[in-house]
């Protein structure tokens, strides 16, 4: 039943071309019909390349026990949803034992589950249910720091044996007139204020690149590497399929401990206590980071070699595209399967088609040959895609994201077009917001994108039976929810599901990706074409990035035939000529404000 829509399109499609029209029932089958010997020789994509990775932010996904916070049993109860979407892997933000100062990114036991989320048995159950449904499980892993409540930290504070230098300790630079210790240097933390915190007991400062409850582990100490690698091994033994390694550029610090200079390209209005005011030459992206990650990759590869199932390593590094490429490693020393490509987070509602083209193309300009790309349009640290692209362009955002030649990541709720919710200062819980106070919190708080997921139109959107959820829900859950979007004739969710189906095509596996801009700065296009040698479906995305209606003329674009079939289109499309399954002349494709289309044709 799922393929009814596709079937209609393909029927219309084949009727319009010179091929004989055999019967078939899906995009997958269409490809099989036209597969050639040549194709059979081509190596299929591996799971970590083919899949869309769905990011579950566990606090906000599904609450099973009515305490207002999501949990593992909640995720288990929703595994069917991943199957319906067609995603083959989920990445879960941290569920380890944690005092939750940074909502799980402050870990007090790297090999345990926090009781708020459940138990190790719940985790095993989840892992089993996912496996039964052929869905891979990727753990978020946070090597840079622990919680200050981790027993290692307490032992380090007390200079106990091997733990004495598990963290980065430093004497004060001196003492001020009041006798207060002076910080060792001007390093400023990601969440504002000094990177140094005084410890009375030890009479030294410790380093924290994030909040003070997240002391940095000391990676100059080999023993720390061993501890962290043992923790990753623990989860590999528990059956996880890979890691998404958090905040890797922060792992090492330059041992000269010199002051960091002001960032000459920074926001001129940024305050002295803000991270963005500095050029982090001594605390960010040091070359030794790659040495540590290469060891971690070697460990994963041992598991891969044991049964042939790739244990995937994805890394999160908020650095420029060019230095990011180092995280792929080399053939001799592989590191990540891919670093996350954050370029599309650069979209704004004011961006023009040229900007979008630049953001899409940039990765491929620098990616060394033989590697595989990734892409995302949002996560729990940023404004939602519907804010960055504008509410009307959420389908366009998902089209570019899911059809991009690489592993796509979806942050939960983007498939529904969930929006940022304004959060009052009183309700603000994110330390990134709390640390800068009521005047600046709206600029820094990550709460707006973290509100509970919308399942249906019942109380709390079916997320929880609690009277108060950990963050308030967005008011629009009554209309933007899974139930309503499944029932609607057209919806963001339906567009999203149809996009994922295209990932099963041969063009997905072997096709190229090229981009173009039309009508000055308004229309962006991205072609995913099959190679000449393989007669299979090709498709392309058209996005009207602007606010004005336009008519795109593609007759000058190489490879685009005179006619194409509408595969899917954005919700609220004004023009009746572009019904799904209908044929459009490519010299005049009408596009309303923020409208987007996916069109298909047979390559020749
Ligand atoms: C961490 O959790 C594990 C359970 O996997 C437990 O055996 C261990 O004792 C805990 N460690 C500490 C220091 O509490
Ligand atoms: C911290 O370490 C000290 C000294 O070893 C010990 O007496 C104390 O109980 C520890 N505190 C916690 C919370 O583990
Ligand atoms: C950091 O160091 C730079 C360069 O020495 C200096 O100009 C700046 O004032 C320092 N910032 C702070 C917060 O100490
Ligand atoms: C640390 O900083 C010093 C002084 O700028 C520099 O010479 C050295 O190469 C740096 N070391 C690393 C590992 O970045
Ligand atoms: C929720 O609120 C209602 C009405 O105020 C109250 O009767 C009920 O006990 C509350 N439930 C919980 C779980 O706090
Ligand atoms: C876009 O280009 C087509 C063909 O060149 C033209 O007919 C149409 O008016 C243009 N639209 C805008 C908004 O520039
Ligand atoms: C995108 C992402 O995962 N960001 C995380 C980076 O690391 C810090 C500290 O662990 C977290 O607060 C962010 O959420
Ligand atoms: Ca719960
Ligand atoms: Ca560090």
XYZ file of C-alpha atoms and ligand atoms in Angstrom:
704
model
C 0.000 0.000 0.000
C 2.910 2.232 0.813
C 3.941 2.365 -2.810
C 0.603 3.326 -4.316
C 1.719 6.901 -4.921
C 4.964 5.815 -6.465
C 3.230 3.272 -8.620
C 0.964 5.912 -10.087
C 3.910 8.133 -10.866
C 5.927 5.419 -12.478
C 2.979 4.306 -14.539
C 2.514 7.836 -15.813
C 6.220 8.109 -16.265
C 6.668 4.983 -18.301
C 3.668 5.795 -20.457
C 5.493 8.924 -21.497
C 8.705 7.278 -22.578
C 9.786 4.848 -25.211
C 10.491 1.937 -22.896
C 7.992 -0.888 -22.818
C 6.080 -0.614 -19.589
C 6.283 -3.755 -17.495
C 4.449 -3.912 -14.224
C 6.273 -3.024 -11.041
C 5.326 -1.905 -7.583
C 8.061 0.243 -6.202
C 11.002 2.474 -6.892
C 13.232 -0.368 -5.805
C 11.644 -2.687 -8.314
C 11.863 -0.092 -11.054
C 15.588 -0.117 -10.608
C 15.793 -3.860 -10.606
C 13.909 -3.931 -13.891
C 16.429 -1.707 -15.531
C 19.485 -3.025 -13.805
C 22.221 -4.195 -16.097
C 25.190 -6.473 -15.727
C 27.265 -3.382 -15.266
C 25.222 -2.446 -12.238
C 25.563 -5.847 -10.690
C 29.321 -5.337 -10.680
C 29.013 -2.138 -8.693
C 29.480 -2.431 -5.006
C 26.332 -1.627 -3.046
C 26.376 1.101 -0.454
C 26.907 0.024 3.107
C 24.266 0.635 5.766
C 25.938 3.745 7.163
C 25.966 5.344 3.705
C 22.490 4.342 2.586
C 20.641 5.249 5.737
C 19.212 8.455 7.024
C 20.423 8.751 10.613
C 17.543 9.880 12.796
C 18.640 11.839 15.857
C 16.604 11.017 18.937
C 16.838 13.646 21.661
C 15.697 11.272 24.403
C 14.392 13.815 26.922
C 11.864 14.996 24.352
C 10.968 11.922 22.334
C 8.528 9.850 24.413
C 7.902 9.699 28.155
C 6.737 6.271 29.362
C 6.279 6.869 33.104
C 4.621 10.267 33.310
C 7.475 12.187 34.912
C 7.533 14.711 32.060
C 10.847 13.559 30.577
C 11.371 11.089 27.732
C 13.032 7.748 28.436
C 14.247 4.459 26.937
C 10.949 2.611 27.359
C 9.399 5.538 25.515
C 11.773 5.036 22.595
C 11.033 1.293 22.606
C 7.314 2.038 22.327
C 7.989 4.120 19.211
C 10.354 1.891 17.260
C 7.594 1.352 14.721
C 7.787 5.001 13.865
C 11.380 4.613 12.643
C 10.254 1.708 10.507
C 7.420 3.783 9.031
C 9.801 6.616 8.243
C 12.206 4.253 6.534
C 15.254 5.272 8.550
C 17.760 2.467 9.134
C 19.754 3.995 11.979
C 19.093 6.131 15.015
C 21.555 8.186 17.010
C 20.534 8.809 20.605
C 21.844 11.873 22.449
C 23.483 10.872 25.773
C 21.525 8.587 28.099
C 24.444 7.857 30.433
C 24.359 8.446 34.159
C 24.471 12.203 34.604
C 23.493 14.976 36.998
C 22.004 16.610 33.849
C 23.610 20.014 34.211
C 24.124 19.905 30.417
C 21.264 17.436 29.909
C 23.380 14.328 29.654
C 26.517 15.792 28.076
C 27.954 15.779 31.624
C 28.548 12.107 32.340
C 29.134 10.704 35.822
C 29.473 7.071 34.734
C 30.441 6.285 31.119
C 29.184 2.708 31.401
C 25.794 3.162 32.982
C 22.346 4.457 32.031
C 20.834 7.332 33.967
C 17.802 6.256 36.062
C 15.838 9.132 34.516
C 16.070 7.244 31.196
C 15.931 3.693 32.583
C 18.376 0.880 33.256
C 20.977 -1.159 31.403
C 18.268 -3.790 30.976
C 16.041 -1.230 29.274
C 18.976 -0.411 27.039
C 19.472 -4.088 26.143
C 15.776 -4.347 25.364
C 15.938 -1.304 23.096
C 19.014 -2.650 21.363
C 17.219 -5.970 20.776
C 14.024 -4.402 19.433
C 16.005 -2.195 17.072
C 17.969 -5.168 15.801
C 14.758 -7.118 15.147
C 13.636 -4.188 13.029
C 16.973 -3.842 11.184
C 17.662 -0.462 12.692
C 21.204 0.355 13.721
C 21.911 2.011 17.059
C 24.488 4.768 17.325
C 25.485 6.105 20.727
C 26.458 9.659 21.377
C 29.827 9.559 23.081
C 31.423 12.449 24.968
C 35.171 11.964 25.418
C 36.271 15.530 26.229
C 34.943 15.789 29.743
C 33.097 14.050 32.533
C 30.711 15.426 35.099
C 32.273 16.965 38.202
C 30.306 14.279 40.073
C 32.201 11.483 38.323
C 34.177 9.536 40.980
C 37.359 10.138 38.937
C 37.000 13.859 39.508
C 36.603 13.544 43.234
C 39.615 11.248 43.345
C 41.552 13.768 41.263
C 40.567 16.620 43.567
C 42.064 14.564 46.394
C 45.161 13.680 44.331
C 44.406 10.010 44.801
C 46.977 7.772 43.084
C 46.592 7.483 39.314
C 43.598 9.841 39.303
C 45.692 12.846 40.403
C 46.216 14.041 36.829
C 43.079 12.662 35.144
C 41.959 16.291 34.729
C 43.683 19.499 33.627
C 44.931 21.221 36.802
C 46.849 24.474 36.913
C 48.239 26.773 39.602
C 46.877 30.312 39.814
C 48.793 33.004 37.981
C 48.960 34.843 41.317
C 46.569 36.331 43.840
C 44.721 39.656 43.681
C 44.575 42.285 46.457
C 41.745 40.416 48.162
C 43.876 37.295 48.087
C 41.706 35.674 45.435
C 43.466 33.350 42.996
C 43.921 34.707 39.441
C 43.035 32.430 36.512
C 45.998 30.958 34.592
C 45.014 32.645 31.303
C 42.137 34.274 29.388
C 40.629 31.093 27.939
C 36.872 31.538 27.694
C 34.452 28.611 27.802
C 31.951 27.636 25.116
C 29.122 28.548 27.476
C 30.665 31.916 28.460
C 32.959 32.939 31.306
C 36.403 31.585 32.150
C 37.438 28.036 31.228
C 38.983 27.825 34.700
C 37.319 27.032 37.997
C 39.048 27.260 41.363
C 39.029 24.193 43.577
C 39.455 24.968 47.277
C 40.323 21.434 48.241
C 43.170 21.059 45.750
C 44.103 24.770 45.733
C 44.327 24.721 41.951
C 42.206 25.659 38.955
C 40.729 22.977 36.710
C 39.896 23.433 33.050
C 36.377 23.177 31.624
C 35.822 24.000 27.961
C 32.048 23.760 28.580
C 30.274 24.440 31.911
C 32.171 24.228 35.188
C 30.339 20.990 36.014
C 32.057 19.467 32.928
C 35.765 19.271 33.878
C 37.970 18.404 30.878
C 39.736 15.069 31.033
C 43.502 15.302 30.647
C 44.392 13.639 27.354
C 48.099 14.211 27.959
C 47.660 11.225 30.259
C 47.629 7.876 28.411
C 45.683 6.295 31.236
C 42.762 8.571 30.380
C 42.801 7.273 26.788
C 42.625 3.734 28.122
C 39.692 4.513 30.411
C 37.725 6.150 27.611
C 38.521 3.412 25.102
C 37.435 0.826 27.692
C 34.108 2.632 27.965
C 33.588 2.564 24.193
C 34.454 -1.132 24.247
C 31.801 -1.663 26.910
C 29.126 -0.314 24.533
C 30.498 -2.191 21.534
C 30.174 -5.356 23.597
C 26.605 -4.320 24.379
C 25.951 -4.393 20.638
C 25.982 -0.770 19.515
C 26.672 -0.158 15.832
C 28.772 2.922 16.222
C 29.380 6.233 17.882
C 28.720 9.817 17.145
C 31.657 11.349 18.958
C 30.872 14.676 20.554
C 32.839 17.910 20.538
C 36.121 16.339 19.399
C 38.008 19.594 18.642
C 37.996 20.334 22.365
C 39.852 17.196 23.425
C 43.388 18.639 23.542
C 44.817 21.917 24.822
C 48.151 23.463 23.918
C 50.468 22.867 26.853
C 51.971 26.374 26.690
C 48.694 27.643 28.204
C 49.204 31.026 26.505
C 46.386 33.600 26.273
C 44.144 33.266 23.240
C 43.927 36.297 20.946
C 40.732 38.134 20.088
C 38.983 36.838 17.005
C 39.421 39.480 14.324
C 36.470 38.067 12.318
C 34.182 37.761 15.311
C 30.983 39.629 16.014
C 32.154 43.160 16.920
C 29.405 43.358 19.546
C 30.476 40.132 21.262
C 31.383 40.549 24.924
C 34.717 39.645 26.502
C 33.163 36.654 28.274
C 31.803 35.100 25.053
C 33.429 32.159 23.315
C 32.976 33.709 19.881
C 35.169 36.668 20.830
C 38.379 34.620 20.623
C 40.443 32.785 18.059
C 40.838 29.427 19.826
C 44.290 28.546 18.558
C 45.319 26.821 21.790
C 42.141 24.986 22.763
C 40.502 23.909 19.516
C 41.261 21.335 16.850
C 44.822 20.487 17.893
C 46.522 17.833 15.725
C 46.690 15.310 18.589
C 42.906 14.973 18.427
C 43.356 12.837 15.327
C 45.792 10.528 17.126
C 43.257 9.753 19.802
C 40.381 9.292 17.343
C 42.504 7.000 15.169
C 42.922 4.684 18.165
C 39.217 4.720 18.768
C 38.626 3.862 15.118
C 41.058 0.951 15.375
C 38.969 -0.441 18.193
C 35.775 -0.136 16.138
C 37.496 -1.824 13.215
C 38.322 -4.844 15.363
C 34.577 -5.358 15.831
C 33.897 -4.695 12.142
C 36.475 -7.280 11.175
C 34.982 -9.861 13.540
C 31.625 -10.094 11.748
C 31.788 -7.831 8.701
C 29.222 -5.367 10.032
C 30.664 -1.878 9.987
C 30.848 -0.127 13.367
C 30.526 3.427 12.246
C 32.333 6.443 13.639
C 30.786 9.841 13.042
C 32.420 12.856 14.595
C 31.037 16.193 15.608
C 33.486 19.019 15.084
C 32.254 22.568 14.750
C 35.181 23.744 12.628
C 35.489 25.007 9.069
C 35.064 22.595 6.157
C 38.759 22.613 5.224
C 40.235 21.461 8.564
C 37.233 19.139 8.986
C 38.535 17.010 6.124
C 41.395 15.874 8.349
C 38.865 13.884 10.347
C 38.466 11.410 7.485
C 42.048 10.345 8.074
C 43.840 8.499 5.300
C 43.714 5.033 3.828
C 46.648 4.059 6.029
C 45.127 5.681 9.067
C 41.342 5.931 8.754
C 39.602 8.051 11.360
C 35.918 8.925 11.063
C 33.644 7.336 8.461
C 32.619 10.960 8.165
C 32.673 14.181 10.150
C 29.303 15.905 10.328
C 28.786 18.473 7.606
C 27.194 21.493 9.276
C 27.323 23.753 6.228
C 23.573 23.843 5.671
C 23.163 25.300 9.164
C 24.348 28.469 7.415
C 20.935 28.929 5.768
C 18.858 31.956 6.767
C 15.452 33.106 5.491
C 17.344 35.837 3.580
C 19.664 33.394 1.810
C 19.414 33.395 -1.985
C 19.825 30.443 -4.347
C 23.524 31.258 -4.829
C 24.073 30.955 -1.069
C 22.340 27.600 -0.964
C 24.385 26.353 -3.915
C 27.568 27.417 -2.157
C 26.547 25.678 1.071
C 25.657 22.455 -0.778
C 28.761 22.377 -2.999
C 31.360 23.373 -0.449
C 31.814 19.913 1.042
C 32.612 18.296 -2.304
C 35.148 20.970 -3.196
C 37.349 19.761 -0.373
C 36.404 16.159 0.404
C 39.361 13.928 -0.491
C 38.516 11.311 -3.083
C 37.240 7.969 -1.870
C 35.358 9.402 1.092
C 31.667 9.654 1.815
C 29.859 12.877 2.736
C 27.204 13.648 5.301
C 24.735 16.457 5.799
C 22.189 17.787 8.269
C 19.864 20.766 8.622
C 19.430 20.858 12.388
C 20.227 19.397 15.776
C 19.576 20.012 19.468
C 22.097 22.876 19.543
C 20.609 25.091 16.861
C 17.486 26.843 15.724
C 15.175 24.483 13.889
C 15.288 24.229 10.093
C 11.888 25.932 9.890
C 13.507 29.000 11.459
C 16.726 28.889 9.456
C 15.029 28.292 6.091
C 11.656 29.871 7.011
C 8.524 27.933 7.940
C 7.353 27.756 4.318
C 10.591 26.140 3.175
C 10.698 23.115 5.482
C 9.956 20.687 2.637
C 12.701 22.273 0.552
C 15.073 21.849 3.500
C 14.175 18.180 3.843
C 14.472 17.630 0.078
C 17.983 19.037 -0.085
C 18.959 17.216 3.099
C 17.617 13.761 2.277
C 18.572 13.741 -1.420
C 22.096 15.038 -0.798
C 24.820 12.617 -1.897
C 25.898 11.496 1.537
C 24.525 10.200 4.811
C 21.725 12.505 5.887
C 20.913 13.199 9.486
C 17.439 14.227 10.608
C 16.905 15.862 13.977
C 13.649 14.591 15.458
C 10.677 16.714 14.425
C 12.170 18.130 11.206
C 10.068 15.589 9.297
C 6.943 17.204 10.802
C 8.126 20.759 10.274
C 8.316 21.357 14.028
C 9.132 24.955 14.917
C 11.160 26.672 17.612
C 9.101 27.571 20.633
C 9.767 30.792 22.488
C 10.785 29.967 26.072
C 10.506 32.484 28.886
C 13.491 33.233 31.118
C 11.652 31.477 33.977
C 11.275 28.296 31.923
C 14.832 28.399 30.537
C 16.913 25.423 31.665
C 19.792 25.258 29.169
C 23.074 26.347 30.796
C 24.053 28.103 27.550
C 21.088 30.415 28.195
C 21.166 30.508 31.991
C 24.869 31.447 32.096
C 24.428 34.701 30.157
C 21.414 36.028 32.101
C 17.957 37.313 31.167
C 19.226 39.927 28.686
C 21.133 37.587 26.406
C 19.547 34.159 27.034
C 17.328 34.270 23.954
C 20.407 34.533 21.758
C 22.202 31.574 23.368
C 19.621 29.194 24.849
C 19.148 25.940 22.952
C 15.808 25.188 24.623
C 13.580 26.430 21.731
C 14.610 23.497 19.503
C 14.397 20.910 22.302
C 10.676 20.937 23.126
C 8.771 17.616 23.284
C 7.919 15.714 20.118
C 4.401 15.889 18.682
C 2.758 12.482 18.329
C -0.914 13.433 18.232
C -3.403 16.101 19.318
C -4.053 14.731 22.794
C -2.700 16.350 25.963
C 1.053 17.002 25.728
C 0.848 15.772 22.128
C 0.930 12.168 23.356
C 4.462 12.771 24.629
C 3.689 12.494 28.338
C 0.842 12.212 30.822
C 2.631 14.570 33.235
C 1.077 17.854 34.324
C 4.297 19.623 33.500
C 6.773 18.465 30.886
C 10.484 19.317 31.268
C 10.109 22.005 28.599
C 6.739 23.335 27.467
C 5.280 22.043 24.197
C 4.902 24.160 21.110
C 1.283 25.350 20.865
C 1.055 24.207 17.235
C 1.170 20.519 18.187
C -2.583 20.358 17.593
C -1.980 20.607 13.846
C 1.665 19.607 13.430
C 1.800 16.063 14.730
C 2.424 12.559 13.412
C -1.210 11.492 13.559
C -2.543 14.541 11.742
C 0.220 14.526 9.143
C -0.320 10.848 8.400
C -4.028 11.482 7.929
C -3.704 14.629 5.826
C -3.797 14.377 2.060
C -0.502 16.234 1.900
C 1.910 16.912 4.730
C 5.560 17.469 5.531
C 5.692 13.947 6.913
C 4.390 12.474 3.649
C 6.915 14.452 1.625
C 9.652 13.262 3.964
C 8.702 9.598 3.674
C 8.615 9.808 -0.118
C 12.117 11.308 -0.086
C 13.520 8.429 1.927
C 12.116 5.960 -0.598
C 14.305 7.522 -3.272
C 17.377 6.478 -1.336
C 16.731 2.932 -2.500
C 17.322 3.851 -6.154
C 20.447 3.011 -8.073
C 21.059 6.662 -8.789
C 21.282 7.115 -5.095
C 24.076 4.641 -5.024
C 25.969 5.502 -8.169
C 24.662 8.854 -9.289
C 26.394 12.176 -9.413
C 25.268 15.374 -7.799
C 25.359 18.697 -9.614
C 23.794 21.993 -8.683
C 22.631 25.074 -10.556
C 20.964 28.422 -10.002
C 18.263 29.895 -12.217
C 16.362 33.148 -12.513
C 19.061 35.235 -11.002
C 19.092 34.307 -7.371
C 15.733 32.666 -6.789
C 15.783 29.059 -8.030
C 18.192 26.422 -6.756
C 18.477 23.051 -8.451
C 20.252 19.838 -7.521
C 20.462 16.991 -10.030
C 21.080 13.406 -8.961
C 21.788 11.694 -12.252
C 22.559 8.068 -12.959
C 25.709 7.297 -14.922
C 25.294 6.993 -18.707
C 26.049 3.299 -18.592
C 23.125 2.512 -16.338
C 19.603 3.174 -17.512
C 17.858 4.019 -14.287
C 15.839 6.759 -12.722
C 17.441 10.146 -12.276
C 15.886 12.960 -10.356
C 16.383 16.549 -9.387
C 15.249 19.015 -6.777
C 14.007 22.506 -7.625
C 13.658 25.060 -4.847
C 12.300 28.565 -5.130
C 14.442 30.042 -2.391
C 12.709 33.416 -2.676
C 9.438 35.008 -1.621
C 8.235 35.786 -5.173
C 6.533 33.388 -7.577
C 8.673 32.427 -10.531
C 8.782 30.208 -13.590
C 11.908 28.145 -13.979
C 13.216 27.468 -17.482
C 15.546 24.487 -17.395
C 16.146 24.226 -21.128
C 19.709 25.448 -20.721
C 20.593 22.871 -18.074
C 22.654 19.963 -19.336
C 21.073 16.571 -18.938
C 17.526 17.729 -18.168
C 15.062 16.366 -20.747
C 12.172 18.385 -22.171
C 9.710 16.744 -19.817
C 9.884 15.299 -16.324
C 7.471 13.676 -13.890
C 6.633 15.235 -10.544
C 7.774 12.795 -7.884
C 6.879 14.903 -4.879
C 6.252 18.543 -4.073
C 6.137 20.876 -1.114
C 2.969 21.257 0.916
C 0.746 24.134 -0.180
C 1.896 24.195 -3.778
C -0.292 26.669 -5.600
C -0.084 25.335 -9.124
C -2.334 22.542 -10.389
C 0.078 21.677 -13.232
C 2.471 20.084 -10.813
C 0.309 17.378 -9.260
C 2.333 14.399 -8.083
C 2.643 11.990 -10.986
C 1.959 14.581 -13.669
C 4.305 15.484 -16.473
C 5.705 19.003 -16.659
C 7.491 20.743 -19.508
C 10.871 21.672 -18.176
C 11.079 24.969 -20.045
C 8.381 26.427 -17.796
C 8.122 24.999 -14.301
C 5.947 27.209 -12.097
C 7.164 27.707 -8.524
C 5.320 29.740 -5.899
C 7.102 31.417 -2.968
C 9.377 28.896 -1.161
C 7.873 26.076 -3.269
C 9.971 23.040 -4.038
C 9.664 19.988 -6.284
C 11.394 16.692 -6.874
C 11.168 15.682 -10.535
C 12.279 12.456 -12.166
C 13.193 11.074 -15.574
C 14.902 8.043 -17.050
C 18.556 8.691 -17.759
C 19.817 7.863 -21.185
C 29.341 2.473 36.551
O 28.312 1.658 36.103
C 28.628 0.287 36.071
C 27.461 -0.441 35.441
O 27.746 -0.661 34.093
C 28.913 -0.187 37.483
O 29.270 -1.543 37.458
C 30.046 0.634 38.061
O 30.235 0.296 39.399
C 29.732 2.113 37.973
N 30.909 2.853 38.340
C 30.910 3.670 39.362
C 32.228 4.320 39.641
O 29.922 3.915 40.017
C 35.793 12.013 47.625
O 37.066 11.541 47.997
C 37.305 11.627 49.381
C 38.768 11.300 49.622
O 39.099 10.097 48.995
C 36.360 10.704 50.104
O 36.572 10.782 51.484
C 34.924 11.121 49.781
O 34.023 10.213 50.336
C 34.710 11.179 48.297
N 33.408 11.763 48.013
C 32.559 11.219 47.182
C 31.279 11.946 46.969
O 32.806 10.195 46.581
C 42.879 37.714 26.248
O 44.132 37.966 25.692
C 44.153 39.029 24.772
C 45.511 39.066 24.165
O 46.486 39.052 25.179
C 43.813 40.313 25.495
O 43.803 41.378 24.574
C 42.447 40.170 26.117
O 42.132 41.293 26.861
C 42.370 38.933 26.951
N 41.014 38.745 27.370
C 40.665 38.534 28.611
C 39.213 38.282 28.883
O 41.489 38.495 29.512
C 51.480 25.198 21.066
O 51.726 26.573 20.940
C 53.072 26.898 20.632
C 53.227 28.409 20.738
O 52.370 29.064 19.867
C 53.407 26.341 19.263
O 54.755 26.608 18.948
C 53.159 24.831 19.269
O 53.344 24.314 17.980
C 51.764 24.509 19.737
N 51.596 23.085 19.879
C 50.550 22.429 19.376
C 50.551 20.976 19.595
O 49.659 22.989 18.773
C -2.126 16.866 37.848
O -2.968 17.956 38.150
C -4.241 17.562 38.630
C -5.098 18.796 38.767
O -4.378 19.849 39.374
C -4.060 16.801 39.950
O -5.309 16.376 40.428
C -3.181 15.589 39.705
O -2.911 14.942 40.922
C -1.873 16.009 39.071
N -1.117 14.810 38.675
C 0.156 14.660 38.926
C 0.784 13.397 38.413
O 0.832 15.493 39.496
C 12.475 33.221 -14.721
O 12.978 32.857 -16.006
C 11.998 32.610 -16.988
C 12.673 32.128 -18.236
O 13.829 32.862 -18.517
C 11.184 33.856 -17.223
O 10.172 33.582 -18.145
C 10.575 34.289 -15.905
O 9.882 35.487 -16.045
C 11.660 34.472 -14.848
N 11.054 34.788 -13.587
C 11.578 35.683 -12.771
C 10.830 35.906 -11.492
O 12.606 36.257 -13.000
C 25.793 19.208 18.428
C 26.225 18.719 19.749
O 26.168 17.551 20.024
N 26.633 19.604 20.624
C 27.105 19.265 21.939
C 28.557 19.517 21.992
O 29.063 19.248 23.235
C 28.512 20.017 24.259
C 29.200 19.608 25.522
O 29.269 18.220 25.633
C 27.016 19.856 24.334
O 26.470 20.796 25.224
C 26.397 20.089 22.982
O 25.036 19.790 23.002
Ca 10.080 9.489 31.874
Ca 39.848 19.078 26.467
